[in-house]
XYZ file of C-alpha atoms in Angstrom:
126
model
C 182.054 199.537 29.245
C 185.471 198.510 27.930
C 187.609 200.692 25.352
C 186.313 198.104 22.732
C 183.145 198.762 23.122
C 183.192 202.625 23.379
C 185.334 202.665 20.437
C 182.915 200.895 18.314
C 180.286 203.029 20.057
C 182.022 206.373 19.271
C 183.238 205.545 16.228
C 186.618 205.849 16.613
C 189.691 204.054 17.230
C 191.185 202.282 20.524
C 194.215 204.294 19.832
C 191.975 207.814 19.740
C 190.630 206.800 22.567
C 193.908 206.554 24.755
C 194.921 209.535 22.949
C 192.380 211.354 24.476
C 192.308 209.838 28.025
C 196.510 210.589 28.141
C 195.502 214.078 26.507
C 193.107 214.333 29.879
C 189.936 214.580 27.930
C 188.293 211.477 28.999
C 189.131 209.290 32.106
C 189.056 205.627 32.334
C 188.701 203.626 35.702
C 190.860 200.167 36.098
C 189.257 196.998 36.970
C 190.609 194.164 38.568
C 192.102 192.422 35.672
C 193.858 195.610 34.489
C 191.234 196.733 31.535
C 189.900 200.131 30.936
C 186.054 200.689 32.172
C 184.334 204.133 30.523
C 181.024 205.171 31.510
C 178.422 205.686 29.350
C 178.286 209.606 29.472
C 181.850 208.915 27.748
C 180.283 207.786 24.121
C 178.837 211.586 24.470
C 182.078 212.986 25.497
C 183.921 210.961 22.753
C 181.197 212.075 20.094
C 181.574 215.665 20.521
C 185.255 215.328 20.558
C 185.125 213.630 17.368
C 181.780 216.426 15.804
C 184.626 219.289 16.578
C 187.573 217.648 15.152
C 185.410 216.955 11.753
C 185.010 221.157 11.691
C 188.305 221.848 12.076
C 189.167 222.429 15.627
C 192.098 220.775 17.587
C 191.868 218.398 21.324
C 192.698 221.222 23.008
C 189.947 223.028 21.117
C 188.009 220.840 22.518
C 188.684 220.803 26.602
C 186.253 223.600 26.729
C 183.275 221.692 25.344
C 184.327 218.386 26.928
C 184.185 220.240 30.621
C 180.734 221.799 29.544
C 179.801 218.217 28.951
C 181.210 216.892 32.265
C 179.537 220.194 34.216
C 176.117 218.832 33.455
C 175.033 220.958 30.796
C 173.075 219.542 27.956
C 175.778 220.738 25.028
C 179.334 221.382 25.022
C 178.837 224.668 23.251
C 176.632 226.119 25.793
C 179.516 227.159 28.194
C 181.236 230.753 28.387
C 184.632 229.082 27.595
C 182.902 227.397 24.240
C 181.396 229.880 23.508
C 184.526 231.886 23.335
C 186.254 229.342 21.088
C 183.647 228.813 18.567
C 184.152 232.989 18.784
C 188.091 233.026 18.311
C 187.558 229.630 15.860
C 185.390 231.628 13.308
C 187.723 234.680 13.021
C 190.819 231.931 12.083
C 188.139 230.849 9.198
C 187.323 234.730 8.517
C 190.867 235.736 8.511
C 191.625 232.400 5.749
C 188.954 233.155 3.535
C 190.117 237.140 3.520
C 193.555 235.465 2.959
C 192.056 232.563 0.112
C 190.220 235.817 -1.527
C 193.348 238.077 -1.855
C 195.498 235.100 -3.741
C 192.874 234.158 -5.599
C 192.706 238.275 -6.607
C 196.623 237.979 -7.651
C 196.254 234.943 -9.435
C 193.012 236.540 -11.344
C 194.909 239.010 -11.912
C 198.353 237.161 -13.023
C 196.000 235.222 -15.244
C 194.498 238.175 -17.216
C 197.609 239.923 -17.515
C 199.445 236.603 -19.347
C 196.291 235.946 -21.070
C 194.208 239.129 -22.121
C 191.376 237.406 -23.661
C 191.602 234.595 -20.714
C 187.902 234.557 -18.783
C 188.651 234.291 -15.066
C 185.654 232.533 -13.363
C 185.010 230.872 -10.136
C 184.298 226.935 -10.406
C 181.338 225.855 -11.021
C 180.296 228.619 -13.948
C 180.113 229.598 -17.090
């Protein structure tokens, strides 16, 4: 299939996609006339690219799941390698919230000290 068509496929740009094929994630073949020709295992690779950049994680993030993908196996998070990213992924979010919690502590506190009778709660209540 031509970029086009993968693009509309994957839902993403043209531009994403030769992002990601100069970034070595996905690989194009030339035909005669000069276009780009994807296979169709490359709408899976593009769509798990795209599922991990929605959660947060970077291309290079994402080699790991991609290569999974390209191995054979059935999901790009059942590899070693992904498995170890998701791993080092979820302490970055563990060490932000810890982070998020402590400010939001200060500020609490900021807030009751400048306003004594202030009620500090979290969004969402009363």
């Amino acid at each position: 299939m031509r970029i086009g068509e993968l693009a509309r496929r994957a839902g993403v740009s043209t531009r994403a996609l030769r992002h990601y094929e100069q970034q070595g994630l996905i690989r194009s073949r030339r035909s005669a006339n000069g276009y780009r020709e994807y296979d169709e295992s490359d709408v899976r690779l593009v769509t798990e690219i795209r599922a991990l950049m929605a959660v947060g994680f970077t291309l290079e993030d994402a080699r790991p799941f991609v290569d999974c993908l390209r191995s054979g196996h059935p999901s790009g998070g059942s590899c070693p390698e992904s498995v170890a990213v998701y791993q080092r992924k979820l302490a970055e979010i563990d060490d932000r919230i810890r982070d998020l919690l402590a400010r939001r502590a200060e500020v609490a506190a900021q807030l009751t000290s400048a306003c004594p009778g202030c009620l500090v709660t979290r969004r969402g209540e009363s």
